PDB file of C-alpha atoms in Angstrom:
ATOM      1  CA  ALA A   1     -70.715  50.330   1.536  1.00 42.00           C
ATOM      2  CA  PRO A   2     -68.360  49.236  -1.238  1.00 41.00           C
ATOM      3  CA  LEU A   3     -66.560  45.969  -0.778  1.00 37.00           C
ATOM      4  CA  PRO A   4     -62.816  46.198  -0.065  1.00 39.00           C
ATOM      5  CA  ASP A   5     -60.548  45.481  -2.968  1.00 39.00           C
ATOM      6  CA  ALA A   6     -59.849  41.756  -3.275  1.00 38.00           C
ATOM      7  CA  ALA A   7     -56.262  40.644  -3.112  1.00 39.00           C
ATOM      8  CA  PRO A   8     -54.999  39.749  -6.559  1.00 41.00           C
ATOM      9  CA  VAL A   9     -54.970  36.048  -7.244  1.00 41.00           C
ATOM     10  CA  ALA A  10     -51.606  34.822  -8.445  1.00 47.00           C
ATOM     11  CA  GLY A  11     -51.791  32.951 -11.705  1.00 49.00           C
ATOM     12  CA  PRO A  12     -49.620  30.010 -12.652  1.00 51.00           C
ATOM     13  CA  PRO A  13     -45.926  30.826 -12.898  1.00 56.00           C
ATOM     14  CA  PRO A  14     -44.737  31.728 -16.372  1.00 54.00           C
ATOM     15  CA  PRO A  15     -43.112  28.840 -18.211  1.00 52.00           C
ATOM     16  CA  LEU A  16     -39.349  28.978 -18.204  1.00 59.00           C
ATOM     17  CA  SER A  17     -37.593  29.242 -21.519  1.00 53.00           C
ATOM     18  CA  ARG A  18     -35.700  26.166 -22.551  1.00 60.00           C
ATOM     19  CA  LEU A  19     -31.962  26.351 -22.065  1.00 75.00           C
ATOM     20  CA  ALA A  20     -30.047  27.075 -25.226  1.00 71.00           C
ATOM     21  CA  ALA A  21     -27.865  24.296 -26.527  1.00 76.00           C
ATOM     22  CA  PRO A  22     -24.203  25.029 -25.754  1.00 82.00           C
ATOM     23  CA  PRO A  23     -22.058  25.979 -28.759  1.00 77.00           C
ATOM     24  CA  THR A  24     -19.403  23.338 -28.053  1.00 82.00           C
ATOM     25  CA  PRO A  25     -19.683  19.613 -27.254  1.00 88.00           C
ATOM     26  CA  PHE A  26     -19.461  18.318 -23.695  1.00 92.00           C
ATOM     27  CA  ILE A  27     -16.172  16.407 -23.570  1.00 93.00           C
ATOM     28  CA  GLY A  28     -15.300  14.065 -20.744  1.00 92.00           C
ATOM     29  CA  ARG A  29     -16.751  14.635 -17.275  1.00 95.00           C
ATOM     30  CA  ASP A  30     -19.137  11.674 -17.602  1.00 94.00           C
ATOM     31  CA  ALA A  31     -18.353  10.495 -14.086  1.00 95.00           C
ATOM     32  CA  GLU A  32     -18.558  14.034 -12.702  1.00 97.00           C
ATOM     33  CA  LEU A  33     -21.919  14.654 -14.393  1.00 98.00           C
ATOM     34  CA  ALA A  34     -23.305  11.373 -13.068  1.00 97.00           C
ATOM     35  CA  SER A  35     -22.156  12.257  -9.566  1.00 98.00           C
ATOM     36  CA  VAL A  36     -23.710  15.731  -9.706  1.00 98.00           C
ATOM     37  CA  MET A  37     -27.017  14.346 -10.990  1.00 97.00           C
ATOM     38  CA  GLU A  38     -27.070  11.667  -8.290  1.00 97.00           C
ATOM     39  CA  ARG A  39     -26.702  14.345  -5.622  1.00 97.00           C
ATOM     40  CA  LEU A  40     -29.294  16.654  -7.153  1.00 97.00           C
ATOM     41  CA  ARG A  41     -31.843  13.843  -7.219  1.00 96.00           C
ATOM     42  CA  ASP A  42     -31.203  12.929  -3.594  1.00 96.00           C
ATOM     43  CA  PRO A  43     -34.156  14.314  -1.579  1.00 94.00           C
ATOM     44  CA  ALA A  44     -31.767  15.285   1.200  1.00 96.00           C
ATOM     45  CA  CYS A  45     -29.730  17.571  -1.078  1.00 97.00           C
ATOM     46  CA  ARG A  46     -31.268  21.025  -1.421  1.00 96.00           C
ATOM     47  CA  LEU A  47     -28.066  22.961  -2.116  1.00 98.00           C
ATOM     48  CA  LEU A  48     -25.139  21.590  -4.097  1.00 98.00           C
ATOM     49  CA  THR A  49     -22.061  23.731  -4.750  1.00 98.00           C
ATOM     50  CA  ILE A  50     -19.625  22.864  -7.540  1.00 98.00           C
ATOM     51  CA  VAL A  51     -16.334  24.221  -6.203  1.00 98.00           C
ATOM     52  CA  GLY A  52     -13.098  24.703  -8.115  1.00 97.00           C
ATOM     53  CA  PRO A  53     -10.624  27.280  -9.414  1.00 96.00           C
ATOM     54  CA  GLY A  54     -11.386  29.607 -12.290  1.00 95.00           C
ATOM     55  CA  GLY A  55     -11.371  27.989 -15.722  1.00 95.00           C
ATOM     56  CA  ILE A  56     -11.826  24.436 -14.430  1.00 96.00           C
ATOM     57  CA  GLY A  57     -15.236  24.009 -16.105  1.00 95.00           C
ATOM     58  CA  LYS A  58     -17.745  24.615 -13.299  1.00 97.00           C
ATOM     59  CA  THR A  59     -20.182  26.569 -15.457  1.00 95.00           C
ATOM     60  CA  ARG A  60     -20.051  24.037 -18.303  1.00 95.00           C
ATOM     61  CA  LEU A  61     -20.717  21.146 -15.917  1.00 96.00           C
ATOM     62  CA  ALA A  62     -23.597  23.041 -14.292  1.00 96.00           C
ATOM     63  CA  LEU A  63     -25.086  23.776 -17.706  1.00 95.00           C
ATOM     64  CA  GLN A  64     -24.861  20.123 -18.709  1.00 95.00           C
ATOM     65  CA  ALA A  65     -26.524  19.137 -15.420  1.00 96.00           C
ATOM     66  CA  ALA A  66     -29.257  21.668 -16.163  1.00 95.00           C
ATOM     67  CA  LEU A  67     -29.831  20.167 -19.605  1.00 94.00           C
ATOM     68  CA  GLU A  68     -30.067  16.684 -18.086  1.00 94.00           C
ATOM     69  CA  TRP A  69     -32.452  17.878 -15.365  1.00 95.00           C
ATOM     70  CA  GLN A  70     -34.615  19.635 -17.924  1.00 92.00           C
ATOM     71  CA  LYS A  71     -35.109  16.409 -19.890  1.00 90.00           C
ATOM     72  CA  THR A  72     -36.752  14.417 -17.119  1.00 88.00           C
ATOM     73  CA  ASP A  73     -36.926  16.270 -13.817  1.00 89.00           C
ATOM     74  CA  GLY A  74     -38.576  19.627 -14.481  1.00 87.00           C
ATOM     75  CA  ASP A  75     -37.960  23.341 -14.849  1.00 92.00           C
ATOM     76  CA  VAL A  76     -34.528  24.934 -14.686  1.00 94.00           C
ATOM     77  CA  ALA A  77     -33.408  28.545 -14.407  1.00 94.00           C
ATOM     78  CA  MET A  78     -29.776  29.588 -14.742  1.00 93.00           C
ATOM     79  CA  VAL A  79     -28.743  32.859 -13.098  1.00 95.00           C
ATOM     80  CA  LEU A  80     -25.468  34.331 -14.373  1.00 94.00           C
ATOM     81  CA  LEU A  81     -23.982  36.291 -11.485  1.00 95.00           C
ATOM     82  CA  ALA A  82     -20.532  37.240 -12.789  1.00 93.00           C
ATOM     83  CA  GLN A  83     -21.709  40.799 -13.532  1.00 93.00           C
ATOM     84  CA  VAL A  84     -23.858  41.160 -10.403  1.00 95.00           C
ATOM     85  CA  GLY A  85     -21.950  43.447  -8.085  1.00 92.00           C
ATOM     86  CA  THR A  86     -23.798  43.416  -4.770  1.00 95.00           C
ATOM     87  CA  VAL A  87     -25.774  41.008  -2.622  1.00 95.00           C
ATOM     88  CA  GLU A  88     -28.812  43.297  -2.948  1.00 95.00           C
ATOM     89  CA  GLN A  89     -28.870  42.624  -6.699  1.00 95.00           C
ATOM     90  CA  VAL A  90     -29.056  38.841  -6.358  1.00 97.00           C
ATOM     91  CA  ALA A  91     -32.830  38.601  -5.839  1.00 96.00           C
ATOM     92  CA  PRO A  92     -33.602  40.853  -8.854  1.00 96.00           C
ATOM     93  CA  ALA A  93     -31.153  38.808 -10.958  1.00 96.00           C
ATOM     94  CA  ILE A  94     -32.959  35.599  -9.998  1.00 96.00           C
ATOM     95  CA  ALA A  95     -36.308  37.208 -10.825  1.00 95.00           C
ATOM     96  CA  ASP A  96     -35.004  38.259 -14.254  1.00 94.00           C
ATOM     97  CA  ALA A  97     -33.851  34.696 -14.965  1.00 92.00           C
ATOM     98  CA  LEU A  98     -37.289  33.412 -13.969  1.00 92.00           C
ATOM     99  CA  GLY A  99     -39.084  36.018 -16.085  1.00 91.00           C
ATOM    100  CA  ILE A 100     -41.060  37.350 -13.135  1.00 91.00           C
ATOM    101  CA  THR A 101     -41.664  40.847 -11.774  1.00 92.00           C
ATOM    102  CA  LEU A 102     -41.047  41.299  -8.081  1.00 93.00           C
ATOM    103  CA  PRO A 103     -43.915  42.829  -6.058  1.00 91.00           C
ATOM    104  CA  PRO A 104     -43.091  46.562  -5.816  1.00 89.00           C
ATOM    105  CA  ARG A 105     -44.307  46.974  -2.225  1.00 91.00           C
ATOM    106  CA  LEU A 106     -42.025  44.273  -0.822  1.00 92.00           C
ATOM    107  CA  ALA A 107     -38.285  44.158  -0.292  1.00 95.00           C
ATOM    108  CA  PRO A 108     -36.657  42.240  -3.180  1.00 95.00           C
ATOM    109  CA  ASP A 109     -35.713  39.203  -1.058  1.00 96.00           C
ATOM    110  CA  THR A 110     -39.200  39.012   0.487  1.00 95.00           C
ATOM    111  CA  GLY A 111     -40.857  39.425  -2.889  1.00 95.00           C
ATOM    112  CA  LEU A 112     -38.719  36.724  -4.442  1.00 96.00           C
ATOM    113  CA  LEU A 113     -39.545  34.283  -1.659  1.00 96.00           C
ATOM    114  CA  SER A 114     -43.256  34.929  -2.150  1.00 94.00           C
ATOM    115  CA  MET A 115     -42.903  34.140  -5.863  1.00 93.00           C
ATOM    116  CA  LEU A 116     -40.812  30.999  -5.310  1.00 94.00           C
ATOM    117  CA  ARG A 117     -42.955  29.498  -2.563  1.00 92.00           C
ATOM    118  CA  ASP A 118     -44.886  27.145  -4.842  1.00 89.00           C
ATOM    119  CA  ARG A 119     -42.360  26.775  -7.647  1.00 91.00           C
ATOM    120  CA  SER A 120     -40.755  23.451  -8.468  1.00 93.00           C
ATOM    121  CA  LEU A 121     -37.451  23.953 -10.220  1.00 94.00           C
ATOM    122  CA  LEU A 122     -33.687  23.644 -10.215  1.00 96.00           C
ATOM    123  CA  LEU A 123     -32.191  27.098  -9.685  1.00 96.00           C
ATOM    124  CA  ILE A 124     -28.577  27.428 -10.839  1.00 96.00           C
ATOM    125  CA  LEU A 125     -26.528  30.281  -9.388  1.00 97.00           C
ATOM    126  CA  ASP A 126     -23.390  30.605 -11.498  1.00 96.00           C
ATOM    127  CA  ASN A 127     -20.235  32.385 -10.263  1.00 96.00           C
ATOM    128  CA  LEU A 128     -21.330  32.982  -6.691  1.00 96.00           C
ATOM    129  CA  GLU A 129     -17.890  33.378  -5.104  1.00 95.00           C
ATOM    130  CA  HIS A 130     -18.023  37.197  -4.817  1.00 95.00           C
ATOM    131  CA  LEU A 131     -21.534  37.151  -3.348  1.00 95.00           C
ATOM    132  CA  LEU A 132     -21.093  34.737  -0.446  1.00 93.00           C
ATOM    133  CA  ASP A 133     -22.957  37.112   1.865  1.00 93.00           C
ATOM    134  CA  CYS A 134     -26.192  36.151   0.078  1.00 94.00           C
ATOM    135  CA  ALA A 135     -26.116  32.891   2.047  1.00 92.00           C
ATOM    136  CA  SER A 136     -29.024  34.104   4.173  1.00 93.00           C
ATOM    137  CA  LEU A 137     -31.167  34.459   1.036  1.00 96.00           C
ATOM    138  CA  LEU A 138     -30.280  30.915  -0.030  1.00 97.00           C
ATOM    139  CA  SER A 139     -31.197  29.623   3.430  1.00 96.00           C
ATOM    140  CA  SER A 140     -34.530  31.439   3.187  1.00 96.00           C
ATOM    141  CA  ILE A 141     -35.225  29.933  -0.233  1.00 97.00           C
ATOM    142  CA  MET A 142     -34.611  26.437   1.120  1.00 96.00           C
ATOM    143  CA  ARG A 143     -36.860  27.153   4.095  1.00 95.00           C
ATOM    144  CA  ASP A 144     -39.741  28.897   2.299  1.00 96.00           C
ATOM    145  CA  ALA A 145     -39.653  27.227  -1.142  1.00 95.00           C
ATOM    146  CA  PRO A 146     -39.594  23.511  -0.320  1.00 94.00           C
ATOM    147  CA  VAL A 147     -39.481  22.226  -3.913  1.00 94.00           C
ATOM    148  CA  VAL A 148     -36.717  24.501  -5.185  1.00 96.00           C
ATOM    149  CA  ARG A 149     -33.249  22.953  -5.447  1.00 97.00           C
ATOM    150  CA  LEU A 150     -30.138  25.095  -5.667  1.00 98.00           C
ATOM    151  CA  LEU A 151     -27.031  24.327  -7.711  1.00 98.00           C
ATOM    152  CA  ALA A 152     -24.246  26.890  -7.244  1.00 98.00           C
ATOM    153  CA  THR A 153     -20.851  27.259  -8.861  1.00 97.00           C
ATOM    154  CA  SER A 154     -18.183  29.015  -6.835  1.00 97.00           C
ATOM    155  CA  ARG A 155     -14.463  29.202  -6.244  1.00 97.00           C
ATOM    156  CA  GLU A 156     -15.217  28.911  -2.536  1.00 95.00           C
ATOM    157  CA  ARG A 157     -17.625  26.963  -0.382  1.00 95.00           C
ATOM    158  CA  LEU A 158     -20.720  28.818   0.793  1.00 94.00           C
ATOM    159  CA  ARG A 159     -20.223  27.366   4.286  1.00 90.00           C
ATOM    160  CA  LEU A 160     -23.894  26.713   4.976  1.00 93.00           C
ATOM    161  CA  SER A 161     -24.763  23.723   7.146  1.00 92.00           C
ATOM    162  CA  SER A 162     -27.166  22.503   4.448  1.00 94.00           C
ATOM    163  CA  GLU A 163     -24.552  22.731   1.676  1.00 96.00           C
ATOM    164  CA  TRP A 164     -23.381  19.663  -0.224  1.00 97.00           C
ATOM    165  CA  MET A 165     -20.095  20.155  -2.042  1.00 97.00           C
ATOM    166  CA  PHE A 166     -18.697  18.729  -5.254  1.00 98.00           C
ATOM    167  CA  GLU A 167     -15.050  19.584  -5.877  1.00 98.00           C
ATOM    168  CA  LEU A 168     -14.231  19.806  -9.587  1.00 98.00           C
ATOM    169  CA  LYS A 169     -10.693  19.150 -10.789  1.00 96.00           C
ATOM    170  CA  GLY A 170      -9.016  19.154 -14.190  1.00 96.00           C
ATOM    171  CA  LEU A 171      -9.851  16.851 -17.083  1.00 97.00           C
ATOM    172  CA  SER A 172      -8.213  13.437 -17.012  1.00 96.00           C
ATOM    173  CA  LEU A 173      -4.567  13.396 -18.138  1.00 96.00           C
ATOM    174  CA  PRO A 174      -2.485  10.647 -19.772  1.00 93.00           C
ATOM    175  CA  ARG A 175      -1.093   8.317 -17.119  1.00 92.00           C
ATOM    176  CA  ASN A 176       1.954   7.617 -19.244  1.00 92.00           C
ATOM    177  CA  ASP A 177       3.302   8.372 -22.717  1.00 88.00           C
ATOM    178  CA  THR A 178       1.825   5.399 -24.557  1.00 90.00           C
ATOM    179  CA  ARG A 179      -0.576   6.064 -27.413  1.00 89.00           C
ATOM    180  CA  ALA A 180      -3.341   4.197 -25.603  1.00 91.00           C
ATOM    181  CA  ALA A 181      -2.998   6.308 -22.462  1.00 93.00           C
ATOM    182  CA  ILE A 182      -2.922   9.551 -24.448  1.00 92.00           C
ATOM    183  CA  ASP A 183      -5.980   8.524 -26.472  1.00 89.00           C
ATOM    184  CA  ARG A 184      -7.942   7.933 -23.238  1.00 93.00           C
ATOM    185  CA  SER A 185      -7.225  11.410 -21.872  1.00 95.00           C
ATOM    186  CA  ASP A 186     -10.190  13.795 -21.818  1.00 96.00           C
ATOM    187  CA  ALA A 187      -7.796  16.748 -21.714  1.00 96.00           C
ATOM    188  CA  VAL A 188      -6.185  15.558 -24.955  1.00 94.00           C
ATOM    189  CA  HIS A 189      -9.634  15.033 -26.508  1.00 92.00           C
ATOM    190  CA  LEU A 190     -10.592  18.628 -25.679  1.00 94.00           C
ATOM    191  CA  PHE A 191      -7.309  19.919 -27.119  1.00 92.00           C
ATOM    192  CA  ALA A 192      -7.856  17.925 -30.309  1.00 89.00           C
ATOM    193  CA  GLU A 193     -11.487  19.029 -30.662  1.00 89.00           C
ATOM    194  CA  ARG A 194     -10.611  22.700 -30.349  1.00 88.00           C
ATOM    195  CA  VAL A 195      -7.679  22.491 -32.771  1.00 86.00           C
ATOM    196  CA  ARG A 196      -9.807  20.538 -35.254  1.00 84.00           C
ATOM    197  CA  ARG A 197     -11.974  23.629 -35.671  1.00 83.00           C
ATOM    198  CA  VAL A 198      -9.126  25.697 -37.097  1.00 81.00           C
ATOM    199  CA  ALA A 199      -6.591  23.220 -38.509  1.00 77.00           C
ATOM    200  CA  ALA A 200      -6.913  21.249 -41.703  1.00 68.00           C
ATOM    201  CA  GLU A 201      -4.250  18.701 -40.800  1.00 67.00           C
ATOM    202  CA  PRO A 202      -4.910  15.800 -38.399  1.00 65.00           C
ATOM    203  CA  VAL A 203      -4.416  16.929 -34.831  1.00 67.00           C
ATOM    204  CA  LEU A 204      -3.007  13.809 -33.202  1.00 71.00           C
ATOM    205  CA  SER A 205      -0.043  12.323 -34.993  1.00 73.00           C
ATOM    206  CA  GLY A 206       3.189  10.630 -34.075  1.00 74.00           C
ATOM    207  CA  ASN A 207       4.959  13.964 -34.478  1.00 76.00           C
ATOM    208  CA  ASN A 208       2.981  15.922 -31.951  1.00 85.00           C
ATOM    209  CA  LEU A 209       1.290  13.369 -29.683  1.00 87.00           C
ATOM    210  CA  HIS A 210       3.743  13.660 -26.814  1.00 89.00           C
ATOM    211  CA  ALA A 211       3.892  17.444 -27.148  1.00 90.00           C
ATOM    212  CA  ILE A 212       0.105  17.719 -26.779  1.00 91.00           C
ATOM    213  CA  ALA A 213       0.140  15.397 -23.776  1.00 93.00           C
ATOM    214  CA  HIS A 214       2.888  17.538 -22.230  1.00 94.00           C
ATOM    215  CA  ILE A 215       0.891  20.744 -22.778  1.00 94.00           C
ATOM    216  CA  CYS A 216      -2.202  19.216 -21.153  1.00 95.00           C
ATOM    217  CA  ARG A 217      -0.163  18.068 -18.158  1.00 96.00           C
ATOM    218  CA  GLN A 218       1.457  21.482 -17.769  1.00 96.00           C
ATOM    219  CA  LEU A 219      -2.032  23.025 -17.686  1.00 96.00           C
ATOM    220  CA  GLY A 220      -3.290  20.517 -15.131  1.00 95.00           C
ATOM    221  CA  GLY A 221      -6.165  19.520 -17.419  1.00 96.00           C
ATOM    222  CA  SER A 222      -7.759  22.994 -17.063  1.00 96.00           C
ATOM    223  CA  PRO A 223     -10.354  23.352 -19.860  1.00 95.00           C
ATOM    224  CA  LEU A 224      -9.914  27.116 -20.093  1.00 94.00           C
ATOM    225  CA  GLY A 225      -6.128  26.781 -20.246  1.00 94.00           C
ATOM    226  CA  ILE A 226      -6.399  24.161 -22.999  1.00 93.00           C
ATOM    227  CA  GLU A 227      -8.825  26.299 -24.994  1.00 89.00           C
TER     228      GLU A 227
END
């Protein structure tokens, strides 16, 4: 009698593509980046959510954390969820970011878990606020894929018991109107860097220094507002 078909043997996971270098420099946020990296490297932290309003720089901070992680800690995959409309599409979106094909005979969530089980990586889920009902999938990943860490960005907490939260606020603002205080402001540095790309004249001068500081304060140090 013929032997039954052998179950296919899974090969090594495909290598992840390296993250592309961001088109603009990372300005300020040194303390925030250090704090995020400290949490990600804590063995007790499996899920870290960067929480903050739109335009505050959550995605940029997550990308910088991914670049740092990639240098020394291992593989990274970044899943862009802004255009993902339903919870059912989350697992396929993660698979696309990982460059894997989900097993056709399994439900997408089940198939993804089977593919992640032995993976070691930092999985970044960007713009998760409209997909909070996928929390059960994230819990399953943490349960069934013990060496996967999750870094989410969201306008709201995911409200999982295993979630660690990092609240992101605006870039640092001048504490007063002295030149020294304005020069130390990360919000002012971002303003100056962006203007420098389109203006031939020096950005910070005695004529406009206080006006720029006022603009940054009015915007609460929001990177998107400043840009």
